[in-house]
XYZ file of C-alpha atoms in Angstrom:
381
model
C 15.015 -61.855 19.029
C 16.575 -60.159 16.974
C 19.685 -58.637 17.568
C 18.178 -55.359 17.234
C 15.246 -55.983 19.756
C 18.207 -57.256 21.916
C 20.022 -53.890 21.720
C 16.977 -52.112 22.079
C 15.401 -53.825 25.232
C 19.432 -53.328 26.789
C 19.088 -49.826 26.433
C 15.282 -49.343 28.162
C 16.519 -51.719 30.792
C 19.800 -49.273 31.189
C 17.206 -45.952 30.524
C 14.517 -47.424 33.191
C 17.182 -48.007 35.726
C 18.782 -44.523 35.743
C 15.528 -42.897 35.705
C 14.353 -44.657 38.810
C 14.796 -42.077 42.265
C 15.079 -45.055 44.592
C 16.381 -48.111 45.195
C 13.579 -49.716 45.106
C 12.364 -48.221 41.707
C 15.546 -49.228 40.806
C 14.997 -52.698 41.719
C 11.811 -52.782 39.513
C 13.182 -51.483 37.294
C 15.900 -53.805 36.595
C 13.357 -56.980 37.401
C 11.129 -55.715 35.175
C 13.622 -55.076 31.885
C 15.351 -58.050 32.402
C 11.435 -59.998 32.023
C 10.335 -58.110 28.824
C 13.555 -58.688 27.454
C 13.727 -62.683 27.835
C 9.995 -62.983 27.319
C 9.445 -64.141 30.170
C 6.581 -64.518 32.739
C 8.076 -63.655 36.232
C 11.390 -62.256 37.582
C 12.884 -61.701 40.201
C 15.684 -59.330 41.736
C 17.578 -61.165 45.244
C 20.964 -59.867 46.655
C 23.520 -62.261 48.534
C 23.468 -61.478 52.281
C 26.845 -62.811 52.921
C 26.978 -61.867 56.705
C 23.880 -63.840 57.045
C 24.380 -66.749 54.581
C 21.561 -65.856 52.481
C 19.926 -64.929 49.298
C 17.174 -62.456 50.207
C 14.493 -61.693 47.062
C 14.775 -57.923 46.797
C 11.416 -57.506 44.216
C 8.876 -59.899 42.545
C 7.605 -58.438 38.932
C 4.981 -60.403 36.462
C 3.087 -63.229 37.003
C 3.523 -63.915 40.775
C 2.305 -66.922 42.832
C 0.387 -67.271 45.372
C 3.014 -65.685 48.693
C 4.802 -64.011 46.193
C 5.033 -59.842 47.011
C 6.140 -57.297 44.999
C 8.733 -56.128 47.816
C 9.040 -59.242 50.075
C 9.913 -58.249 53.819
C 11.128 -61.385 54.371
C 11.842 -63.498 51.440
C 14.781 -65.634 51.773
C 16.252 -68.743 51.116
C 19.549 -70.309 52.583
C 22.693 -70.191 50.574
C 22.729 -73.534 50.711
C 20.034 -74.375 49.017
C 21.375 -72.800 46.645
C 25.498 -73.683 46.912
C 26.143 -72.558 43.113
C 26.555 -68.694 44.205
C 28.900 -69.540 46.911
C 30.577 -72.926 45.341
C 29.695 -73.387 41.413
C 30.325 -69.691 40.381
C 33.370 -69.068 42.764
C 35.384 -72.622 41.413
C 34.153 -71.236 37.899
C 35.868 -67.777 38.274
C 38.588 -68.753 40.155
C 39.974 -70.712 36.634
C 39.035 -67.699 34.292
C 35.991 -68.485 33.856
C 33.050 -65.714 33.627
C 30.325 -66.006 35.654
C 27.949 -66.791 32.990
C 23.995 -67.458 33.246
C 22.335 -71.056 32.970
C 18.836 -72.568 32.402
C 17.158 -74.883 34.774
C 13.595 -76.548 33.822
C 10.973 -78.393 35.906
C 12.171 -81.522 34.808
C 16.060 -80.971 35.692
C 19.154 -78.975 34.465
C 19.301 -77.654 31.027
C 21.707 -75.168 29.265
C 24.809 -74.425 31.332
C 23.759 -76.815 34.119
C 25.647 -75.895 37.141
C 24.973 -79.453 39.160
C 22.940 -77.950 41.985
C 19.413 -78.147 40.360
C 16.785 -79.591 43.090
C 15.799 -76.807 44.787
C 14.974 -74.548 41.464
C 13.467 -77.514 40.084
C 11.301 -77.811 43.181
C 10.786 -74.350 43.156
C 9.646 -74.423 39.679
C 7.083 -76.899 39.871
C 5.628 -75.704 43.018
C 4.960 -72.489 41.477
C 3.358 -74.027 37.899
C 6.399 -72.323 35.861
C 8.578 -74.084 33.482
C 12.038 -73.181 33.603
C 14.044 -70.059 34.475
C 17.580 -68.733 33.678
C 19.496 -67.430 36.452
C 22.025 -64.794 35.702
C 24.558 -64.326 38.833
C 25.325 -60.243 39.716
C 28.420 -59.422 39.553
C 29.279 -56.061 41.390
C 33.024 -54.490 41.897
C 34.722 -58.094 41.490
C 32.164 -59.497 43.757
C 29.213 -61.946 43.083
C 25.946 -59.052 44.556
C 23.112 -61.846 43.685
C 21.177 -62.803 40.991
C 18.800 -62.260 38.061
C 16.085 -64.611 37.656
C 13.546 -64.971 34.839
C 11.238 -67.723 34.388
C 8.253 -68.503 32.092
C 4.842 -70.598 32.079
C 4.463 -74.030 31.817
C 4.237 -74.918 27.962
C 6.103 -71.685 27.164
C 9.424 -72.218 24.848
C 12.379 -73.329 27.222
C 15.122 -70.831 27.436
C 18.165 -72.025 25.613
C 22.101 -71.016 25.293
C 21.461 -68.158 23.439
C 18.891 -66.884 26.165
C 21.651 -67.422 29.114
C 24.141 -65.903 27.317
C 21.887 -62.448 27.148
C 21.046 -62.948 30.397
C 24.255 -63.025 31.168
C 24.187 -59.498 29.475
C 21.527 -58.162 31.212
C 22.868 -59.307 34.575
C 26.432 -57.051 33.687
C 23.515 -54.034 32.928
C 21.873 -54.293 35.719
C 24.639 -54.481 37.979
C 25.800 -51.381 36.127
C 22.546 -49.766 37.510
C 22.815 -51.017 40.712
C 26.629 -49.557 41.233
C 25.376 -45.971 39.726
C 21.903 -46.668 42.684
C 24.373 -47.171 45.702
C 26.714 -44.295 44.330
C 23.816 -41.885 45.119
C 22.203 -43.618 47.424
C 25.711 -42.694 49.635
C 25.625 -39.036 48.053
C 22.145 -38.761 49.688
C 23.066 -40.176 53.133
C 26.330 -38.029 53.397
C 23.757 -34.970 52.580
C 21.870 -35.406 55.393
C 24.022 -36.869 58.169
C 26.705 -35.609 60.018
C 30.273 -37.260 59.598
C 31.094 -37.132 63.200
C 27.801 -38.809 65.333
C 26.430 -40.484 62.313
C 23.272 -38.719 63.266
C 21.038 -36.935 61.282
C 22.319 -33.394 60.679
C 20.985 -30.192 60.217
C 19.743 -30.245 56.814
C 17.497 -33.586 57.522
C 15.733 -31.554 60.468
C 14.778 -28.761 58.036
C 13.106 -31.799 55.431
C 11.441 -33.335 58.056
C 10.250 -30.531 60.284
C 8.724 -28.893 57.238
C 6.752 -32.342 56.315
C 5.828 -32.465 59.547
C 4.250 -29.296 60.286
C 2.381 -29.846 57.026
C 1.259 -32.721 58.380
C 0.066 -31.325 61.581
C -1.837 -28.979 59.411
C -3.389 -30.910 57.317
C -4.253 -33.992 59.667
C -3.657 -32.637 63.404
C -0.970 -34.762 63.776
C 1.196 -33.868 67.226
C 4.657 -32.538 65.840
C 7.016 -32.307 68.826
C 10.862 -31.038 69.128
C 12.914 -31.835 71.916
C 15.796 -29.055 71.273
C 19.499 -29.743 73.238
C 22.550 -28.232 74.161
C 25.555 -30.270 75.646
C 27.222 -28.103 78.016
C 31.082 -28.667 79.326
C 31.666 -28.955 75.672
C 33.982 -25.636 75.741
C 35.954 -26.228 78.716
C 36.830 -30.552 77.692
C 38.398 -29.025 74.619
C 40.193 -26.046 75.940
C 41.345 -28.655 79.170
C 41.669 -32.460 77.278
C 41.994 -31.119 73.417
C 39.397 -31.301 70.431
C 40.087 -34.971 69.807
C 38.398 -36.029 73.824
C 35.536 -33.033 72.979
C 34.719 -35.478 69.687
C 34.589 -38.758 72.024
C 31.910 -36.430 74.258
C 30.040 -35.837 71.298
C 29.960 -39.194 69.994
C 29.016 -40.365 73.436
C 25.766 -38.011 73.713
C 24.893 -38.868 69.922
C 24.776 -42.293 70.939
C 22.824 -41.294 74.247
C 20.303 -39.026 71.786
C 20.021 -42.037 69.482
C 18.872 -44.303 72.278
C 16.396 -42.013 74.099
C 15.156 -41.670 70.657
C 14.354 -45.220 70.434
C 11.757 -44.431 72.922
C 9.513 -42.564 70.070
C 8.761 -44.848 66.853
C 9.951 -42.981 63.958
C 11.571 -39.429 66.210
C 14.348 -39.044 64.094
C 17.688 -37.849 66.216
C 20.369 -35.101 64.834
C 23.050 -32.721 65.144
C 22.142 -29.271 64.194
C 26.088 -28.213 64.882
C 28.318 -27.749 67.893
C 27.314 -28.880 70.614
C 23.676 -28.421 69.110
C 21.368 -31.400 69.199
C 17.765 -32.402 68.649
C 14.811 -34.860 68.543
C 12.056 -34.684 66.441
C 9.149 -36.973 66.631
C 5.999 -36.811 64.698
C 3.069 -38.690 66.092
C 3.872 -40.100 70.206
C 1.981 -38.276 72.374
C 3.690 -34.715 74.584
C 3.849 -36.844 77.149
C 5.631 -39.342 75.960
C 7.992 -36.878 74.518
C 9.335 -35.130 77.336
C 9.410 -38.658 79.537
C 12.038 -39.248 76.521
C 13.864 -35.985 77.307
C 14.127 -36.463 81.137
C 15.887 -39.650 80.267
C 17.976 -37.890 77.735
C 18.627 -35.517 80.501
C 19.243 -38.462 83.310
C 21.935 -40.000 81.107
C 23.344 -36.972 80.127
C 24.571 -36.603 83.019
C 25.924 -39.624 84.128
C 28.295 -39.176 81.152
C 32.346 -39.621 82.089
C 32.992 -35.949 80.670
C 31.099 -32.705 80.323
C 28.136 -30.932 82.356
C 24.933 -32.353 81.556
C 22.821 -30.816 79.044
C 20.108 -27.823 78.847
C 17.061 -28.962 77.470
C 13.970 -27.694 76.259
C 10.469 -29.122 74.887
C 7.762 -27.797 71.958
C 5.094 -29.937 71.205
C 1.643 -28.769 69.357
C -0.144 -31.478 71.997
C 0.517 -28.501 74.416
C -1.005 -24.774 74.830
C 1.583 -22.887 72.588
C -1.299 -21.504 70.359
C -1.498 -22.281 66.921
C 1.376 -23.852 64.797
C 1.438 -22.308 61.652
C 5.585 -23.280 60.360
C 8.741 -25.074 61.582
C 9.779 -21.884 62.722
C 7.698 -21.479 65.353
C 7.974 -24.716 66.925
C 11.817 -24.192 66.646
C 12.052 -21.234 68.641
C 9.967 -22.344 71.203
C 11.697 -25.472 71.654
C 14.597 -23.402 71.321
C 13.803 -20.929 74.137
C 12.519 -23.355 76.303
C 16.308 -24.801 76.119
C 17.761 -21.670 76.995
C 15.703 -20.931 79.780
C 16.823 -24.414 81.264
C 20.158 -23.396 80.760
C 19.539 -20.107 82.600
C 18.179 -21.676 85.424
C 20.946 -24.460 85.423
C 17.731 -27.392 84.518
C 18.753 -30.742 85.273
C 14.785 -31.904 83.555
C 13.712 -30.706 80.387
C 11.718 -27.281 80.260
C 8.665 -27.443 78.492
C 7.037 -24.954 76.212
C 3.399 -24.198 77.198
C 3.035 -26.253 80.931
C 3.657 -22.710 82.900
C -0.122 -21.179 82.847
C -1.649 -18.868 80.113
C 1.226 -16.181 80.764
C 4.067 -18.905 79.817
C 7.742 -17.611 80.310
C 8.706 -19.762 77.398
C 5.897 -18.708 75.087
C 6.411 -14.981 75.253
C 10.272 -15.445 75.034
C 9.571 -17.400 71.747
C 6.931 -14.922 70.547
C 8.404 -11.670 71.623
C 12.127 -12.043 72.008
C 14.150 -10.180 74.143
C 17.690 -8.562 74.141
C 17.876 -11.796 76.472
C 17.061 -13.809 73.489
C 17.832 -11.914 70.518
C 15.346 -13.267 67.353
C 18.312 -14.365 65.462
C 20.635 -16.300 68.582
C 19.823 -19.500 66.704
C 18.348 -18.821 63.087
C 16.014 -22.057 62.078
C 17.842 -23.575 59.588
C 16.825 -24.104 56.408
C 13.827 -23.389 53.932
C 11.524 -20.406 55.001
C 8.518 -22.514 56.452
Protein backbone atom coordinates (compact mmCIF):
# COMPACT_ATOMS: atom_id res chain seq x y z
CA UNK A 1 0.00 0.00 0.00
CA UNK A 2 1.40 3.40 -0.98
CA UNK A 3 2.02 6.22 1.45
CA UNK A 4 -0.94 8.23 0.16
CA UNK A 5 -3.30 5.29 0.62
CA UNK A 6 -2.00 4.64 4.10
CA UNK A 7 -2.42 8.28 5.07
CA UNK A 8 -5.98 8.19 3.74
CA UNK A 9 -6.62 4.99 5.73
CA UNK A 10 -5.38 6.64 8.93
CA UNK A 11 -7.62 9.65 8.35
CA UNK A 12 -10.61 7.39 7.63
CA UNK A 13 -10.04 5.41 10.83
CA UNK A 14 -9.73 8.56 12.95
CA UNK A 15 -12.85 10.09 11.41
CA UNK A 16 -14.82 6.89 11.90
CA UNK A 17 -14.01 6.79 15.60
CA UNK A 18 -14.69 10.52 16.02
CA UNK A 19 -18.15 10.06 14.49
CA UNK A 20 -19.07 7.27 16.92
CA UNK A 21 -21.76 8.03 19.50
CA UNK A 22 -21.23 5.04 21.78
CA UNK A 23 -18.25 2.93 22.90
CA UNK A 24 -19.48 0.02 20.77
CA UNK A 25 -19.61 2.18 17.67
CA UNK A 26 -16.11 3.42 18.45
CA UNK A 27 -14.77 -0.14 18.86
CA UNK A 28 -16.37 -1.24 15.60
CA UNK A 29 -15.00 1.77 13.75
CA UNK A 30 -11.51 1.05 15.10
CA UNK A 31 -11.50 -2.62 14.12
CA UNK A 32 -13.18 -2.07 10.74
CA UNK A 33 -10.87 0.81 9.84
CA UNK A 34 -7.76 -1.17 10.75
CA UNK A 35 -9.00 -4.20 8.85
CA UNK A 36 -9.46 -2.15 5.67
CA UNK A 37 -6.20 -0.26 6.13
CA UNK A 38 -4.19 -3.49 6.38
CA UNK A 39 -6.14 -5.39 3.69
CA UNK A 40 -7.23 -7.90 6.29
CA UNK A 41 -10.20 -10.25 6.27
CA UNK A 42 -10.84 -10.12 10.01
CA UNK A 43 -10.05 -7.80 12.91
CA UNK A 44 -10.67 -7.70 16.64
CA UNK A 45 -10.19 -5.21 19.43
CA UNK A 46 -9.48 -6.50 22.94
CA UNK A 47 -8.99 -4.87 26.33
CA UNK A 48 -6.65 -6.08 29.06
CA UNK A 49 -8.62 -6.42 32.29
CA UNK A 50 -5.76 -6.35 34.74
CA UNK A 51 -7.85 -7.06 37.82
CA UNK A 52 -9.18 -10.25 36.23
CA UNK A 53 -5.95 -11.24 34.47
CA UNK A 54 -7.52 -11.64 31.07
CA UNK A 55 -7.93 -10.20 27.59
CA UNK A 56 -11.59 -9.53 26.81
CA UNK A 57 -12.67 -9.23 23.19
CA UNK A 58 -14.77 -6.11 22.64
CA UNK A 59 -15.59 -6.53 18.95
CA UNK A 60 -14.99 -8.90 16.04
CA UNK A 61 -15.45 -7.65 12.46
CA UNK A 62 -15.00 -9.06 8.98
CA UNK A 63 -15.08 -12.78 8.15
CA UNK A 64 -15.89 -14.23 11.54
CA UNK A 65 -15.28 -17.90 12.29
CA UNK A 66 -17.89 -20.12 13.89
CA UNK A 67 -18.60 -18.93 17.43
CA UNK A 68 -17.14 -15.45 16.91
CA UNK A 69 -19.81 -12.83 17.63
CA UNK A 70 -19.56 -9.18 16.64
CA UNK A 71 -19.94 -8.01 20.24
CA UNK A 72 -19.24 -11.11 22.32
CA UNK A 73 -20.51 -11.28 25.89
CA UNK A 74 -17.89 -13.65 27.20
CA UNK A 75 -15.00 -14.12 24.78
CA UNK A 76 -11.99 -13.84 27.08
CA UNK A 77 -8.49 -15.28 27.18
CA UNK A 78 -6.24 -15.63 30.24
CA UNK A 79 -3.22 -13.38 29.77
CA UNK A 80 -0.92 -16.29 30.54
CA UNK A 81 -1.94 -17.65 27.13
CA UNK A 82 -0.73 -14.41 25.54
CA UNK A 83 1.97 -13.26 27.97
CA UNK A 84 3.55 -10.83 25.54
CA UNK A 85 1.12 -8.15 26.71
CA UNK A 86 2.38 -8.43 30.29
CA UNK A 87 5.93 -9.74 29.91
CA UNK A 88 7.46 -9.08 26.53
CA UNK A 89 5.95 -5.64 26.08
CA UNK A 90 6.78 -4.57 29.61
CA UNK A 91 10.40 -5.59 29.16
CA UNK A 92 10.60 -3.72 25.85
CA UNK A 93 9.19 -0.53 27.37
CA UNK A 94 11.36 -0.79 30.46
CA UNK A 95 14.38 -0.90 28.16
CA UNK A 96 13.32 2.25 26.35
CA UNK A 97 11.77 0.47 23.37
CA UNK A 98 8.45 1.19 21.71
CA UNK A 99 5.35 -1.03 21.85
CA UNK A 100 5.71 -2.15 18.25
CA UNK A 101 3.37 -4.57 16.50
CA UNK A 102 4.48 -8.03 15.40
CA UNK A 103 3.39 -10.63 12.88
CA UNK A 104 2.61 -14.30 13.37
CA UNK A 105 1.66 -16.97 10.87
CA UNK A 106 -0.08 -20.31 10.99
CA UNK A 107 3.39 -21.81 10.54
CA UNK A 108 4.94 -19.95 13.46
CA UNK A 109 6.39 -16.53 14.30
CA UNK A 110 7.28 -14.09 11.57
CA UNK A 111 8.34 -10.43 11.52
CA UNK A 112 9.03 -8.94 14.92
CA UNK A 113 8.50 -12.22 16.78
CA UNK A 114 8.12 -11.62 20.52
CA UNK A 115 8.91 -15.22 21.33
CA UNK A 116 5.40 -16.21 22.43
CA UNK A 117 3.40 -17.75 19.63
CA UNK A 118 1.86 -21.12 20.41
CA UNK A 119 -1.63 -19.93 21.35
CA UNK A 120 -1.95 -17.47 18.49
CA UNK A 121 -0.60 -20.00 15.99
CA UNK A 122 -3.13 -22.56 17.21
CA UNK A 123 -5.92 -19.99 16.93
CA UNK A 124 -4.92 -19.11 13.37
CA UNK A 125 -4.96 -22.74 12.31
CA UNK A 126 -8.24 -23.46 14.07
CA UNK A 127 -9.94 -20.53 12.35
CA UNK A 128 -8.36 -21.13 8.94
CA UNK A 129 -6.37 -17.92 8.92
CA UNK A 130 -2.93 -17.66 7.45
CA UNK A 131 -1.36 -14.83 9.41
CA UNK A 132 -2.07 -11.98 11.80
CA UNK A 133 -0.53 -8.74 12.95
CA UNK A 134 -0.91 -7.81 16.62
CA UNK A 135 -0.53 -4.19 17.71
CA UNK A 136 -0.55 -3.21 21.39
CA UNK A 137 -2.74 -0.25 22.31
CA UNK A 138 -1.17 2.07 24.85
CA UNK A 139 -3.36 4.52 26.74
CA UNK A 140 -2.10 6.98 29.36
CA UNK A 141 1.30 5.29 29.26
CA UNK A 142 -0.05 1.83 30.03
CA UNK A 143 -0.99 -1.20 27.97
CA UNK A 144 -4.75 -0.92 27.41
CA UNK A 145 -5.27 -3.84 25.06
CA UNK A 146 -4.52 -4.93 21.52
CA UNK A 147 -5.58 -4.54 17.92
CA UNK A 148 -5.55 -7.79 15.94
CA UNK A 149 -5.88 -8.06 12.15
CA UNK A 150 -5.76 -11.35 10.21
CA UNK A 151 -5.63 -12.55 6.61
CA UNK A 152 -6.95 -15.84 5.26
CA UNK A 153 -4.86 -18.84 4.25
CA UNK A 154 -3.31 -18.19 0.83
CA UNK A 155 -3.21 -14.40 1.17
CA UNK A 156 0.07 -12.49 1.31
CA UNK A 157 1.73 -12.68 4.72
CA UNK A 158 2.06 -9.43 6.66
CA UNK A 159 5.58 -8.03 6.48
CA UNK A 160 7.63 -5.66 8.63
CA UNK A 161 6.15 -2.63 6.88
CA UNK A 162 2.64 -3.87 7.72
CA UNK A 163 3.65 -4.32 11.35
CA UNK A 164 5.01 -0.79 11.51
CA UNK A 165 1.82 0.54 9.94
CA UNK A 166 -0.25 -1.44 12.45
CA UNK A 167 1.70 0.30 15.22
CA UNK A 168 0.65 3.66 13.76
CA UNK A 169 -2.97 2.51 13.50
CA UNK A 170 -2.92 1.36 17.13
CA UNK A 171 -1.81 4.81 18.25
CA UNK A 172 -4.72 6.36 16.31
CA UNK A 173 -7.09 3.86 17.92
CA UNK A 174 -5.68 4.76 21.36
CA UNK A 175 -6.42 8.44 20.73
CA UNK A 176 -9.96 7.59 19.65
CA UNK A 177 -10.55 5.44 22.71
CA UNK A 178 -9.29 8.22 24.98
CA UNK A 179 -11.74 10.64 23.36
CA UNK A 180 -14.60 8.14 23.75
CA UNK A 181 -13.76 7.64 27.41
CA UNK A 182 -13.78 11.40 28.01
CA UNK A 183 -17.18 11.73 26.34
CA UNK A 184 -18.57 8.78 28.32
CA UNK A 185 -17.32 10.30 31.56
CA UNK A 186 -18.95 13.61 30.65
CA UNK A 187 -22.22 11.82 29.92
CA UNK A 188 -21.97 9.88 33.17
CA UNK A 189 -21.43 13.04 35.19
CA UNK A 190 -24.34 14.75 33.44
CA UNK A 191 -26.73 11.99 34.57
CA UNK A 192 -25.26 11.06 37.97
CA UNK A 193 -25.73 12.53 41.44
CA UNK A 194 -22.26 13.31 42.71
CA UNK A 195 -22.93 12.54 46.39
CA UNK A 196 -24.77 9.21 46.18
CA UNK A 197 -23.68 7.88 42.79
CA UNK A 198 -27.35 7.35 41.89
CA UNK A 199 -28.96 8.75 38.76
CA UNK A 200 -29.94 12.41 38.95
CA UNK A 201 -33.15 14.18 38.05
CA UNK A 202 -32.03 14.72 34.45
CA UNK A 203 -31.66 10.98 34.01
CA UNK A 204 -35.15 10.47 35.44
CA UNK A 205 -36.59 13.04 33.02
CA UNK A 206 -35.14 11.25 30.01
CA UNK A 207 -36.04 7.73 31.16
CA UNK A 208 -39.56 8.69 32.24
CA UNK A 209 -40.33 10.37 28.92
CA UNK A 210 -39.16 7.25 27.09
CA UNK A 211 -41.10 4.97 29.42
CA UNK A 212 -44.39 6.84 29.02
CA UNK A 213 -43.98 6.73 25.25
CA UNK A 214 -43.58 2.93 25.50
CA UNK A 215 -46.65 2.77 27.73
CA UNK A 216 -48.73 4.74 25.26
CA UNK A 217 -47.47 2.69 22.31
CA UNK A 218 -47.23 -0.84 23.75
CA UNK A 219 -49.03 -0.75 27.10
CA UNK A 220 -45.85 -1.34 29.12
CA UNK A 221 -46.38 -0.88 32.86
CA UNK A 222 -44.58 2.18 34.22
CA UNK A 223 -44.33 2.75 37.97
CA UNK A 224 -42.79 5.56 39.97
CA UNK A 225 -41.82 5.54 43.64
CA UNK A 226 -41.20 8.99 45.12
CA UNK A 227 -39.87 9.34 48.64
CA UNK A 228 -38.69 12.01 51.06
CA UNK A 229 -36.06 11.11 53.62
CA UNK A 230 -37.43 12.19 56.98
CA UNK A 231 -35.26 13.90 59.57
CA UNK A 232 -32.45 15.12 57.32
CA UNK A 233 -32.81 18.75 58.45
CA UNK A 234 -32.66 17.69 62.10
CA UNK A 235 -29.48 15.70 61.43
CA UNK A 236 -27.90 18.63 59.58
CA UNK A 237 -28.84 21.08 62.33
CA UNK A 238 -27.74 18.96 65.28
CA UNK A 239 -24.85 16.88 63.93
CA UNK A 240 -23.60 18.80 60.92
CA UNK A 241 -23.88 18.50 57.17
CA UNK A 242 -21.10 15.92 56.93
CA UNK A 243 -23.24 13.54 58.98
CA UNK A 244 -26.28 14.53 56.89
CA UNK A 245 -24.35 13.61 53.76
CA UNK A 246 -23.57 10.21 55.27
CA UNK A 247 -27.29 9.69 55.83
CA UNK A 248 -28.02 10.57 52.21
CA UNK A 249 -25.31 8.20 50.99
CA UNK A 250 -26.54 5.41 53.25
CA UNK A 251 -30.14 5.83 52.13
CA UNK A 252 -28.95 5.94 48.52
CA UNK A 253 -27.41 2.49 49.05
CA UNK A 254 -30.67 1.22 50.55
CA UNK A 255 -32.62 2.61 47.60
CA UNK A 256 -30.24 0.94 45.16
CA UNK A 257 -30.59 -2.36 47.01
CA UNK A 258 -34.38 -2.24 46.93
CA UNK A 259 -34.35 -1.11 43.31
CA UNK A 260 -32.42 -4.28 42.47
CA UNK A 261 -35.63 -6.19 43.30
CA UNK A 262 -37.08 -4.67 40.10
CA UNK A 263 -35.14 -5.62 36.94
CA UNK A 264 -33.93 -2.51 35.12
CA UNK A 265 -35.26 -0.04 37.71
CA UNK A 266 -33.60 3.36 37.87
CA UNK A 267 -32.70 4.59 41.38
CA UNK A 268 -32.24 8.34 41.56
CA UNK A 269 -31.76 11.28 43.89
CA UNK A 270 -33.89 14.18 42.70
CA UNK A 271 -32.21 16.68 45.00
CA UNK A 272 -32.04 17.47 48.70
CA UNK A 273 -33.87 14.73 50.60
CA UNK A 274 -35.96 13.64 47.58
CA UNK A 275 -35.39 10.27 45.90
CA UNK A 276 -37.23 8.06 43.44
CA UNK A 277 -37.36 4.66 41.77
CA UNK A 278 -38.56 4.35 38.18
CA UNK A 279 -39.58 0.84 37.10
CA UNK A 280 -40.57 -0.06 33.55
CA UNK A 281 -42.10 -3.49 33.04
CA UNK A 282 -42.54 -5.10 36.49
CA UNK A 283 -46.12 -5.44 37.77
CA UNK A 284 -47.36 -2.78 40.17
CA UNK A 285 -47.54 -5.22 43.09
CA UNK A 286 -43.83 -6.00 42.74
CA UNK A 287 -43.05 -2.29 42.81
CA UNK A 288 -45.17 -1.86 45.94
CA UNK A 289 -43.33 -4.78 47.57
CA UNK A 290 -40.01 -3.11 46.81
CA UNK A 291 -41.34 0.16 48.28
CA UNK A 292 -42.45 -1.67 51.44
CA UNK A 293 -38.96 -3.11 51.82
CA UNK A 294 -37.52 0.36 51.26
CA UNK A 295 -39.62 1.78 54.08
CA UNK A 296 -38.62 -1.06 56.39
CA UNK A 297 -34.92 -0.65 55.75
CA UNK A 298 -35.07 3.14 55.96
CA UNK A 299 -36.68 2.87 59.38
CA UNK A 300 -33.75 0.76 60.56
CA UNK A 301 -31.11 3.31 59.61
CA UNK A 302 -29.14 4.63 62.57
CA UNK A 303 -29.67 8.20 61.41
CA UNK A 304 -32.82 9.88 60.17
CA UNK A 305 -36.48 9.15 60.87
CA UNK A 306 -37.47 6.78 58.11
CA UNK A 307 -38.99 7.75 54.80
CA UNK A 308 -42.30 8.99 53.41
CA UNK A 309 -43.02 6.97 50.31
CA UNK A 310 -45.60 7.24 47.53
CA UNK A 311 -46.20 4.94 44.56
CA UNK A 312 -48.04 5.51 41.28
CA UNK A 313 -48.34 2.89 38.55
CA UNK A 314 -50.08 2.83 35.20
CA UNK A 315 -51.37 -0.64 36.15
CA UNK A 316 -53.48 0.78 38.98
CA UNK A 317 -56.88 2.58 38.56
CA UNK A 318 -55.51 6.11 38.25
CA UNK A 319 -56.96 6.97 34.87
CA UNK A 320 -55.12 7.46 31.61
CA UNK A 321 -51.47 8.44 31.93
CA UNK A 322 -50.47 10.38 28.85
CA UNK A 323 -47.51 12.21 30.29
CA UNK A 324 -44.67 11.70 32.70
CA UNK A 325 -45.81 14.85 34.46
CA UNK A 326 -49.09 13.25 35.56
CA UNK A 327 -47.47 10.04 36.82
CA UNK A 328 -44.96 12.11 38.75
CA UNK A 329 -47.72 14.22 40.31
CA UNK A 330 -49.59 11.08 41.36
CA UNK A 331 -46.53 9.55 43.02
CA UNK A 332 -45.72 12.90 44.59
CA UNK A 333 -49.25 13.26 45.96
CA UNK A 334 -49.06 9.73 47.37
CA UNK A 335 -45.78 10.60 49.07
CA UNK A 336 -47.28 13.84 50.38
CA UNK A 337 -50.19 11.89 51.90
CA UNK A 338 -47.79 9.32 53.42
CA UNK A 339 -45.89 12.16 55.09
CA UNK A 340 -49.10 13.76 56.38
CA UNK A 341 -50.26 10.41 57.82
CA UNK A 342 -46.79 9.62 59.20
CA UNK A 343 -47.21 6.28 57.45
CA UNK A 344 -44.52 3.63 57.84
CA UNK A 345 -45.62 1.99 54.58
CA UNK A 346 -45.98 3.40 51.07
CA UNK A 347 -49.21 5.06 50.02
CA UNK A 348 -50.27 3.83 46.57
CA UNK A 349 -52.24 6.05 44.22
CA UNK A 350 -55.57 4.65 43.04
CA UNK A 351 -56.02 1.90 45.63
CA UNK A 352 -58.53 3.64 47.91
CA UNK A 353 -61.62 3.25 45.76
CA UNK A 354 -63.27 5.39 43.09
CA UNK A 355 -62.82 8.57 45.08
CA UNK A 356 -59.17 7.93 45.88
CA UNK A 357 -57.84 10.98 47.81
CA UNK A 358 -54.40 10.74 46.21
CA UNK A 359 -55.78 10.86 42.67
CA UNK A 360 -58.07 13.73 43.66
CA UNK A 361 -55.18 15.59 45.25
CA UNK A 362 -52.93 15.08 42.22
CA UNK A 363 -55.50 16.05 39.61
CA UNK A 364 -57.11 18.91 41.56
CA UNK A 365 -54.35 20.59 43.58
CA UNK A 366 -55.49 22.23 46.77
CA UNK A 367 -53.77 24.74 49.06
CA UNK A 368 -52.52 21.67 50.97
CA UNK A 369 -50.45 20.68 47.97
CA UNK A 370 -49.98 23.51 45.44
CA UNK A 371 -49.70 22.58 41.78
CA UNK A 372 -46.04 23.49 41.72
CA UNK A 373 -45.01 22.13 45.14
CA UNK A 374 -42.46 20.07 43.30
CA UNK A 375 -42.08 20.90 39.65
CA UNK A 376 -41.70 17.97 37.32
CA UNK A 377 -38.07 18.02 36.29
CA UNK A 378 -37.18 18.28 32.63
CA UNK A 379 -38.90 18.67 29.33
CA UNK A 380 -42.61 19.14 29.00
CA UNK A 381 -44.17 15.78 28.26
